[in-house]
Amino acid sequence: MIITSLFSLLLSNAVTLRRDKSILFSRIAILILIYSSMLAIVGSFITSLYRGVGLFGGLFHATSTTQVFQTFIFIITAVILQLTAFYPRKVWIPEYASLSKLFAYKFIYYRTKIINKMAEQFRIIEYPLIILFIVTGAVFLVSSSDLVSIFLSIELQSYGLYLLSTLYRNSELATSGGLTYFLLGGLSSCFILLGTSLLYANSGSTNLDGLYVITSLSDLSFDAEEQVGNNSNIVYWYKPYYINFSLLILSVGFLFKVSAAPFHFWSPGVYDAIPTIVTTFVAIVAKISIFIFLLELVHYTSNSLFSYQFTWTSSLLVSSLLSLIIGSVLGLTQFRIKRLFAYSTISHVGFILLALSINSIESIQAFLFYLMQYSITNLNAFIILISIGFSLYYYTNNSDDYKELSDINNSPIQLVSQLKGFFYINPVLALSFAITLFSFAGIPPLLGFFGKQMVLSAALDSGYIFLTLVAILTSVISAVYYLNIIKEVFFDKSDYNLNFESNKENIYGNIITNNTLSEKTFNIQNIVLSSSLTITISILTLIISLFVFIPNEWLNCANILALILFNT
C-alpha cells in the first residue's frame, strides 16, 4: 500500500504545477497511513493463528509483535503529519462557531500571516514523500529476518532521515545539522555492514533463523567439548564467541542510530539545529523500528549462550548505564529546549536498553510498554512546543537574546527562558505541557511512572540491583531539569507583551451564505490555535493523565506480545 502510494504521489508531483500542494500531499499521506494501519491490524489476526508468517523467501517475517508496532508507527506518523497537513492557526468567532453555522457559512479573509499560510513547511512538496519512504524502511526493518534485508531497510530509513533533516534549504543550521547526521550516520552504517559481513563469513548464512540454529548448535558443541574433550563432531569448526564479536560490532551501529551513550554525541546538536517539526519525527519513529528489530535479535541470540561468560548483550547493559548517567547529568546544564529534550531521550533510551538486555518475560513486557508510552509522551511534548511558538503570534518580546536567535521562523521556541510565564498567556496549553513533563519525570499516577516502575521491577527481579539504584538516582536528577522548565512556565514573570497596535486594529473578512456576501470585522483575540493541534494535544494529554483508569488494554497487549515471543 505504501509503495503504491509513493509511486502515485511521485507521478502526481510530476504533472501538477501548484506550489502549495504540500499540504494536500500531507493529507493524502495521512489517509494512506490510516489505511495501512487497518491492513496491519487485519494482518495481526492472520499471524496470530500461525505464530508468524515468512515472506519473500525468508527475507521478512510477520508476527503479532511486528504487526502491532507497524500499526503503532503508522498512527504516530499520521499524527506528526498533521503538523503540515493543516494550518496552525484559525479565526474563531463565537457567534459563527455552532455546528449549524459551521457548515452553512463560509468565512474568507486574505491575510495569510494569520493562519501562517506562507510558512516554509507548506511549500516543501517533498516532505510527505520522504516521510513515506522513511516509514517504508521502518516497517521493513521491524519485519526483517535476513542480514541483507536488515541493511537495506536501515539504509532506506536512514537516507530518508538525512534528506528530511536538510529539507529546509534556506536554513543554514538545518543544513549543517543534516550534514553532521549524514556523516555520523554513514559511520554507524559501516559498523552495521561490518557486523553483517562477519556474521555471514562465520556462519555461511544470511538468514537470521539459520543463524539462531547454528548458534544453538555451537553452544552444544561448546558444552560437549568441555565434557568429552575435543572429539565432538557437532559443528566442530564453530566457536560461540564468533557470534558475540560479530553482534557486538553490529550493535555499535544500531546504538549510534538510537543515540545511546557512548555514541550519543551527535543527537543534541542535530536535534537543536533542524526545524522542530522535523525533530518531532526524527526523535521518535527512527527509534521504534530499531528497538523492535533488536528485541528479537537479543531474545534469540542471548538465550542459547548461557554457557559462555560474556555475551554481546552485556554491551547493552553498559550502554544503558552510561545513557542513564550522561542523559541525566548533562541535561542539567542545558538552556536550549531541544538539546535538553535530546539528553532526556538519551536517559530514557537507558531505561529501554535495560529492559531489553535483561530478556525475561517481565522485562520484555516492560520494554514494549515503555517504548509505546515514551513515544506518545515525547510526541505530545514536541507538538506542544510547536504549538507554543504558534500561539505567540500577536505577542512581542523586546529581549535582544531572542531577536538574535537564528532560524527563528522554523524553530520559534529554542531557549528554555522563552517559556517564562507562558501560563499567563495560555493556561490550558501550559498545564498540558506540565503533565507531559511530569510523565517524563515518572511522577505517579501519570503514564511515565508505570513505565519506569515496570522496568525497575523487572531489573530487581533479575538481580540487577546496582543498575536499579542508578536508574532511580538518575530519574531523581533528571526531574530537576523538568521541574526547572515548569518553574519557568508557571512561576516566572513573562517577557512577552501584547502587541497593542495589532490589538486595536480591526481585521476584515467576508462571510458567504446563500450566495450573499456580508462583511465581518474581528481582531487578534479571535485568532486561536487550529482544531488539529488542540484536539491532538487534548487526546495525548488525556491518555498520559488518565491511564491509571484504563490500564488493562495496554498492559494486556504488552503481556501477550511478551508471552508470544517466549512461547515461539
XYZ file of C-alpha atoms in Angstrom:
568
model
C 0.000 0.000 0.000
C 2.753 2.462 0.938
C 4.911 1.663 -2.115
C 1.928 2.042 -4.457
C 1.108 5.367 -2.829
C 4.697 6.552 -3.186
C 4.600 5.988 -6.948
C 1.216 7.707 -7.195
C 2.433 10.761 -5.281
C 5.601 10.952 -7.360
C 3.568 10.882 -10.570
C 1.105 13.499 -9.292
C 4.022 15.700 -8.270
C 5.418 15.491 -11.797
C 2.224 16.545 -13.597
C 0.905 19.344 -11.340
C 2.037 22.958 -11.081
C 0.624 24.183 -7.741
C 3.314 25.123 -5.260
C 1.014 24.886 -2.243
C 0.219 21.222 -2.841
C 2.426 20.037 0.045
C -0.486 20.473 2.430
C -2.647 18.332 0.129
C 0.089 15.678 -0.124
C 0.284 15.551 3.669
C -3.454 14.950 3.929
C -3.272 12.177 1.333
C -0.320 10.638 3.214
C -2.394 10.616 6.420
C -5.176 8.709 4.639
C -2.561 6.274 3.262
C -1.161 5.652 6.747
C -4.612 5.153 8.286
C -5.496 2.613 5.606
C -2.104 0.885 6.028
C -2.678 0.644 9.789
C -6.022 -1.067 9.103
C -4.241 -3.560 6.840
C -1.665 -4.203 9.584
C -4.438 -4.806 12.137
C -6.090 -7.332 9.794
C -2.673 -8.942 9.251
C -2.188 -9.311 13.008
C -5.223 -11.638 13.175
C -3.705 -13.814 10.453
C -0.259 -14.004 12.075
C -1.783 -14.802 15.477
C -3.166 -18.052 14.015
C 0.233 -19.271 12.796
C 2.601 -17.577 15.296
C 4.226 -15.778 12.375
C 4.404 -15.900 8.579
C 7.587 -15.910 6.465
C 7.630 -13.569 3.484
C 9.722 -13.373 0.283
C 11.783 -16.500 0.862
C 12.649 -15.633 4.453
C 13.759 -12.031 3.902
C 10.921 -10.795 6.091
C 8.612 -12.279 8.685
C 5.289 -11.116 10.071
C 4.445 -11.825 13.709
C 1.979 -10.322 16.172
C 4.742 -8.070 17.543
C 5.739 -6.731 14.118
C 2.114 -6.107 13.103
C 1.266 -4.257 16.316
C 4.286 -1.974 16.051
C 3.784 -1.407 12.350
C 0.305 -0.129 13.255
C 1.858 1.998 16.008
C 4.392 3.515 13.564
C 1.628 4.325 11.075
C -0.514 6.074 13.704
C 2.397 8.059 15.184
C 3.477 9.179 11.698
C -0.083 10.211 10.790
C -0.241 12.367 13.933
C 3.111 14.001 13.083
C 1.949 14.687 9.510
C -0.945 16.696 10.939
C 1.599 19.432 11.663
C 1.994 20.021 7.923
C -1.476 18.912 6.780
C -3.375 21.760 8.456
C -2.649 25.413 9.086
C -1.655 26.042 12.724
C -3.997 28.977 13.408
C -7.596 29.824 12.619
C -10.086 32.644 13.203
C -12.699 31.719 15.814
C -15.806 33.904 16.115
C -18.219 32.613 18.803
C -21.468 33.567 17.065
C -20.473 31.544 13.985
C -18.975 28.575 15.850
C -22.086 26.380 16.201
C -22.339 23.223 14.088
C -25.261 24.520 12.052
C -23.486 27.751 11.118
C -20.158 25.995 10.625
C -21.493 24.196 7.540
C -23.889 26.907 6.342
C -21.422 29.828 6.359
C -18.067 30.262 4.649
C -15.598 32.776 6.079
C -12.948 34.324 3.803
C -10.069 36.593 4.810
C -6.944 37.479 2.912
C -4.203 37.997 5.496
C -2.208 34.816 5.061
C 0.063 35.528 8.047
C -2.901 34.951 10.355
C -3.006 31.253 9.553
C 0.717 31.023 8.724
C -0.132 30.040 5.152
C 3.223 31.094 3.688
C 5.351 29.183 6.197
C 8.135 27.083 4.724
C 6.722 23.727 5.870
C 3.765 24.261 3.496
C 5.996 24.964 0.494
C 8.205 21.859 0.672
C 6.359 19.423 -1.566
C 8.788 16.527 -0.938
C 8.127 16.400 2.812
C 5.313 13.762 2.901
C 7.042 11.728 0.169
C 10.268 11.441 2.163
C 8.327 10.575 5.314
C 6.583 7.730 3.474
C 9.995 6.443 2.305
C 11.235 6.502 5.914
C 8.116 4.710 7.145
C 8.629 2.068 4.429
C 12.177 1.479 5.687
C 10.978 1.384 9.309
C 8.238 -1.147 8.537
C 10.689 -3.348 6.617
C 13.227 -3.171 9.455
C 10.645 -4.239 12.033
C 9.935 -7.370 9.959
C 13.477 -8.112 8.733
C 14.762 -11.637 9.247
C 17.782 -11.646 6.923
C 21.090 -9.788 7.041
C 20.525 -8.420 3.531
C 17.039 -7.057 4.270
C 18.286 -5.612 7.580
C 20.928 -3.497 5.882
C 18.658 -2.409 3.020
C 15.888 -1.450 5.471
C 18.088 0.541 7.848
C 19.659 2.397 4.928
C 16.286 3.194 3.354
C 15.172 4.622 6.693
C 18.452 6.464 7.353
C 18.787 8.086 3.917
C 15.291 9.465 4.243
C 16.143 10.909 7.657
C 19.276 12.604 6.271
C 17.222 14.204 3.493
C 14.477 15.210 5.885
C 16.965 16.956 8.166
C 18.308 19.127 5.325
C 14.947 19.712 3.643
C 14.692 23.362 4.699
C 17.003 24.741 2.023
C 17.086 28.304 3.375
C 18.186 27.212 6.841
C 21.942 27.152 7.368
C 21.521 25.475 10.759
C 19.386 22.664 9.324
C 21.904 22.063 6.530
C 24.819 21.801 8.965
C 22.812 19.585 11.332
C 21.747 17.302 8.496
C 25.333 17.057 7.233
C 26.523 16.063 10.727
C 23.750 13.485 10.905
C 24.704 12.115 7.470
C 28.438 11.773 8.214
C 27.995 10.081 11.602
C 25.083 8.009 10.305
C 27.343 6.795 7.497
C 29.925 5.797 10.104
C 27.313 3.809 12.032
C 26.233 2.112 8.796
C 29.855 0.973 8.330
C 29.694 -0.802 11.698
C 26.400 -2.445 10.732
C 27.828 -3.591 7.401
C 30.989 -4.908 9.065
C 28.927 -6.811 11.647
C 26.677 -8.362 8.993
C 29.651 -9.391 6.830
C 31.348 -11.048 9.813
C 28.134 -12.892 10.675
C 27.902 -14.185 7.120
C 31.608 -15.093 6.986
C 31.394 -17.031 10.246
C 28.054 -18.771 9.758
C 27.693 -19.096 5.981
C 24.087 -17.942 6.171
C 22.387 -14.563 5.846
C 19.107 -15.764 7.314
C 18.667 -14.970 10.992
C 16.723 -18.184 11.634
C 19.690 -20.183 10.329
C 21.967 -18.047 12.472
C 19.939 -18.856 15.593
C 20.107 -22.584 14.809
C 23.872 -22.532 14.238
C 24.310 -20.561 17.444
C 22.402 -23.169 19.438
C 24.396 -26.000 17.843
C 27.689 -24.245 18.548
C 26.570 -23.915 22.138
C 26.010 -27.671 22.256
C 29.454 -28.154 20.726
C 31.000 -25.946 23.378
C 29.350 -27.987 26.165
C 30.349 -31.256 24.540
C 33.990 -30.219 24.272
C 34.045 -29.473 27.987
C 32.574 -32.894 28.807
C 34.290 -35.332 26.375
C 37.290 -33.368 25.158
C 37.871 -32.244 21.588
C 36.389 -35.378 19.933
C 32.962 -33.835 19.499
C 31.973 -33.524 15.840
C 28.972 -31.229 16.342
C 29.853 -28.088 14.393
C 33.483 -28.548 15.441
C 34.594 -25.611 13.272
C 32.386 -23.066 15.045
C 33.096 -21.285 18.327
C 30.443 -19.438 20.356
C 32.487 -16.247 20.712
C 32.369 -15.660 16.935
C 28.777 -14.522 17.066
C 29.443 -12.444 20.162
C 32.079 -10.296 18.496
C 30.080 -10.007 15.275
C 26.887 -8.978 17.067
C 28.866 -6.619 19.298
C 30.092 -4.717 16.222
C 26.572 -4.811 14.759
C 25.098 -3.405 17.992
C 27.525 -0.455 17.921
C 25.977 0.665 14.635
C 22.432 0.414 15.972
C 23.330 2.171 19.247
C 24.660 5.023 17.071
C 21.286 5.197 15.308
C 19.268 5.403 18.552
C 21.747 7.885 20.131
C 22.580 5.670 23.105
C 25.678 6.555 25.143
C 28.615 6.499 24.483
C 27.523 7.078 20.859
C 25.142 9.896 21.698
C 27.280 12.934 20.852
C 25.581 13.722 17.517
C 21.985 13.887 18.738
C 21.881 17.122 20.859
C 23.433 19.204 18.074
C 21.291 17.655 15.330
C 18.029 17.911 17.323
C 18.738 21.557 18.049
C 19.780 22.506 14.506
C 16.982 21.021 12.433
C 13.463 22.561 12.470
C 11.231 21.467 15.347
C 8.651 19.849 13.046
C 11.402 17.613 11.607
C 12.864 16.919 15.070
C 9.481 15.513 16.129
C 9.734 12.786 13.501
C 13.482 12.099 13.798
C 13.343 11.732 17.591
C 10.503 9.190 17.668
C 9.910 6.991 14.615
C 13.562 6.153 13.889
C 13.972 4.618 17.350
C 10.824 2.492 17.397
C 11.791 0.361 14.384
C 15.369 -0.237 15.567
C 14.333 -1.268 19.080
C 11.711 -3.726 17.805
C 14.314 -5.274 15.497
C 16.793 -5.532 18.386
C 14.109 -7.203 20.523
C 14.078 -10.452 18.553
C 17.824 -10.335 17.890
C 18.545 -10.108 21.625
C 15.944 -12.724 22.504
C 17.123 -15.417 20.108
C 20.881 -14.910 20.464
C 21.198 -14.470 24.230
C 19.184 -17.484 25.342
C 21.484 -20.007 23.635
C 24.756 -18.674 25.030
C 24.374 -19.205 28.771
C 27.434 -21.468 28.841
C 29.702 -18.616 27.850
C 30.535 -15.957 30.410
C 30.342 -12.902 28.154
C 27.583 -12.231 25.629
C 27.123 -9.257 23.333
C 24.053 -8.181 25.320
C 26.409 -7.226 28.158
C 27.411 -4.265 25.978
C 23.744 -3.174 26.003
C 23.857 -3.119 29.810
C 26.990 -0.954 29.738
C 25.349 1.385 27.219
C 22.234 1.509 29.411
C 24.300 2.530 32.450
C 26.155 5.245 30.527
C 22.943 6.528 28.916
C 21.215 6.862 32.274
C 24.123 8.816 33.775
C 25.014 11.005 30.769
C 21.409 11.798 29.831
C 20.563 12.918 33.351
C 23.737 14.754 34.393
C 24.494 16.621 31.142
C 20.856 17.633 30.813
C 21.235 19.792 33.934
C 23.497 22.254 32.105
C 21.279 22.795 29.051
C 19.468 26.060 28.404
C 18.269 25.218 24.875
C 14.999 23.304 24.985
C 15.612 20.811 22.145
C 19.106 19.956 23.401
C 17.503 19.294 26.774
C 14.936 17.021 25.119
C 17.815 15.223 23.353
C 19.507 14.431 26.679
C 16.115 13.439 28.065
C 15.810 10.977 25.170
C 19.264 9.545 25.937
C 18.207 8.986 29.556
C 15.014 7.196 28.502
C 16.956 5.089 25.980
C 18.918 3.876 29.020
C 15.685 2.540 30.574
C 14.669 0.893 27.281
C 18.078 -0.813 26.878
C 17.972 -2.003 30.490
C 14.645 -3.749 29.919
C 15.797 -5.103 26.549
C 19.057 -6.645 27.783
C 17.515 -8.447 30.794
C 15.402 -10.601 28.424
C 12.814 -12.072 30.779
C 9.044 -12.126 30.289
C 8.616 -9.262 32.786
C 11.384 -7.162 31.215
C 10.107 -7.645 27.647
C 6.637 -6.633 28.793
C 8.183 -3.548 30.425
C 10.243 -2.873 27.272
C 7.220 -2.924 24.963
C 5.125 -0.773 27.283
C 7.936 1.732 27.922
C 8.637 2.122 24.207
C 4.981 2.891 23.464
C 4.400 5.239 26.380
C 7.622 7.173 25.812
C 6.866 7.628 22.107
C 3.433 9.062 22.934
C 4.757 11.342 25.688
C 7.642 12.581 23.533
C 5.253 13.227 20.642
C 2.995 15.318 22.889
C 5.971 17.315 24.222
C 7.161 18.294 20.735
C 3.662 19.125 19.454
C 3.093 21.372 22.488
C 6.469 23.054 21.894
C 5.468 23.765 18.291
C 2.028 24.996 19.405
C 3.579 27.389 21.927
C 5.520 29.014 19.098
C 2.359 29.395 17.034
C 0.294 30.744 19.955
C 2.670 33.719 20.445
C 1.589 35.248 17.124
C 0.371 38.592 18.492
C 2.907 38.915 21.333
C 6.164 40.831 21.166
C 9.400 40.276 23.041
C 11.956 43.055 23.284
C 14.798 40.900 24.610
C 17.928 41.100 22.448
C 18.720 37.437 23.194
C 15.559 36.326 21.429
C 15.922 38.690 18.475
C 19.343 37.287 17.613
C 18.213 33.661 17.503
C 18.998 32.123 14.130
C 16.371 30.189 12.163
C 13.604 31.526 14.415
C 10.954 31.098 11.697
C 11.375 27.309 11.636
C 12.004 26.900 15.380
C 10.295 29.781 17.250
C 10.961 28.288 20.721
C 14.651 27.486 21.143
C 15.535 28.566 24.711
C 14.037 27.410 27.994
C 13.824 31.068 29.040
C 11.408 31.735 26.150
C 8.803 29.783 28.112
C 8.829 32.238 31.038
C 5.346 32.995 32.282
C 3.608 31.168 29.463
C 0.965 30.035 31.965
C -0.383 33.604 31.997
C -0.661 33.596 28.187
C -2.272 30.176 27.636
C -3.036 28.328 30.906
C -4.516 25.199 29.296
C -1.541 24.614 26.989
C 0.868 25.250 29.877
C -0.992 22.699 32.017
C -0.755 20.080 29.246
C 2.975 20.779 28.983
C 3.382 20.332 32.749
C 1.535 16.987 32.694
C 3.809 15.781 29.871
C 6.984 16.830 31.725
C 5.763 15.195 34.950
C 5.230 11.990 32.951
C 8.830 12.250 31.669
C 9.991 12.531 35.268
C 7.943 9.471 36.319
C 5.527 11.193 38.695
C 2.554 8.966 39.680
C -0.171 8.389 38.566
C 0.907 9.507 35.071
C 1.822 7.189 32.197
C 5.593 7.582 32.569
C 5.544 6.364 36.171
C 4.155 2.957 35.235
C 6.769 2.518 32.503
C 9.677 3.212 34.856
C 8.123 1.123 37.639
C 7.803 -1.900 35.326
C 11.417 -1.632 34.120
C 12.808 -1.231 37.644
C 10.684 -4.106 38.952
C 11.931 -6.411 36.172
C 15.554 -5.358 36.850
C 15.203 -6.098 40.570
C 13.611 -9.494 39.920
C 16.577 -10.406 37.704
C 19.148 -9.311 40.298
C 20.349 -6.057 38.676
C 20.365 -4.156 41.960
C 23.182 -1.720 41.096
C 21.612 -0.710 37.774
C 18.241 -0.287 39.502
C 19.768 2.088 42.070
C 21.498 4.057 39.310
C 18.219 4.301 37.368
C 16.353 5.587 40.442
C 19.044 8.178 41.226
C 19.235 9.401 37.623
C 15.435 9.675 37.495
C 15.590 11.996 40.501
C 18.393 14.026 38.893
C 16.559 14.334 35.568
C 13.441 15.511 37.413
C 15.432 18.643 38.323
C 15.599 19.967 34.773
C 11.970 19.060 34.110
C 10.940 20.974 37.229
C 13.097 23.898 36.144
C 11.042 24.173 32.933
C 7.827 24.035 34.964
C 9.160 26.771 37.255
C 9.870 28.981 34.243
C 6.410 28.376 32.792
C 4.323 28.833 35.946
C 6.230 30.970 38.442
C 8.428 33.401 36.475
C 7.298 36.689 35.029
C 6.614 36.656 31.311
C 8.898 38.566 28.909
C 6.086 38.816 26.349
C 3.839 41.815 25.857
C 0.635 42.009 23.882
C 1.071 43.860 20.634
C -1.250 46.795 21.425
C -1.125 48.240 17.911
C -2.358 44.971 16.448
C -4.849 44.609 19.290
C -6.565 47.872 18.342
C -6.585 47.088 14.646
C -9.715 45.568 13.135
C -9.279 42.837 10.542
C -11.904 42.457 7.867
C -13.298 39.302 6.336
C -16.292 38.236 4.277
C -18.989 35.745 5.245
C -20.668 33.937 2.356
C -24.069 32.275 2.782
C -26.786 31.537 0.197
C -24.842 33.454 -2.470
C -24.896 36.610 -0.329
C -21.772 38.418 0.864
C -21.527 40.279 4.185
C -18.532 41.888 5.853
C -17.356 40.870 9.326
C -14.708 42.530 11.486
C -12.570 40.742 14.057
C -9.339 41.358 15.967
C -6.331 39.363 17.078
C -8.208 37.983 20.105
C -10.207 35.880 17.617
C -7.024 34.182 16.296
C -6.555 30.820 18.054
C -4.740 27.516 17.525
C -6.296 25.253 14.910
C -8.519 22.323 15.838
C -5.980 19.767 14.583
C -3.410 20.912 17.161
C -5.806 21.370 20.070
C -7.613 18.045 19.570
C -4.335 16.119 19.169
C -2.808 17.682 22.305
C -6.015 17.082 24.262
C -6.186 13.382 23.330
C -2.495 12.728 24.039
C -2.628 14.607 27.364
C -5.737 12.666 28.443
C -4.008 9.368 27.581
C -0.999 10.384 29.692
C -3.010 11.613 32.669
C -5.921 9.132 32.726
C -4.010 5.924 32.013
C -4.451 4.836 35.627
C -8.201 4.421 34.982
C -7.836 2.322 31.784
C -4.571 0.363 32.153
C -5.744 -3.099 31.122
C -5.660 -2.734 27.341
C -2.019 -1.579 27.100
C -0.702 -3.849 29.829
C -2.501 -6.891 28.425
C -1.208 -6.117 24.918
C 2.409 -5.873 26.159
C 1.987 -9.018 28.272
C 0.515 -11.068 25.404
C 3.261 -9.978 22.977
C 5.940 -10.919 25.538
C 4.333 -14.339 26.131
C 4.059 -14.978 22.369
C 7.762 -14.174 21.964
C 8.799 -16.598 24.712
C 6.470 -19.374 23.534
C 7.670 -19.427 19.905
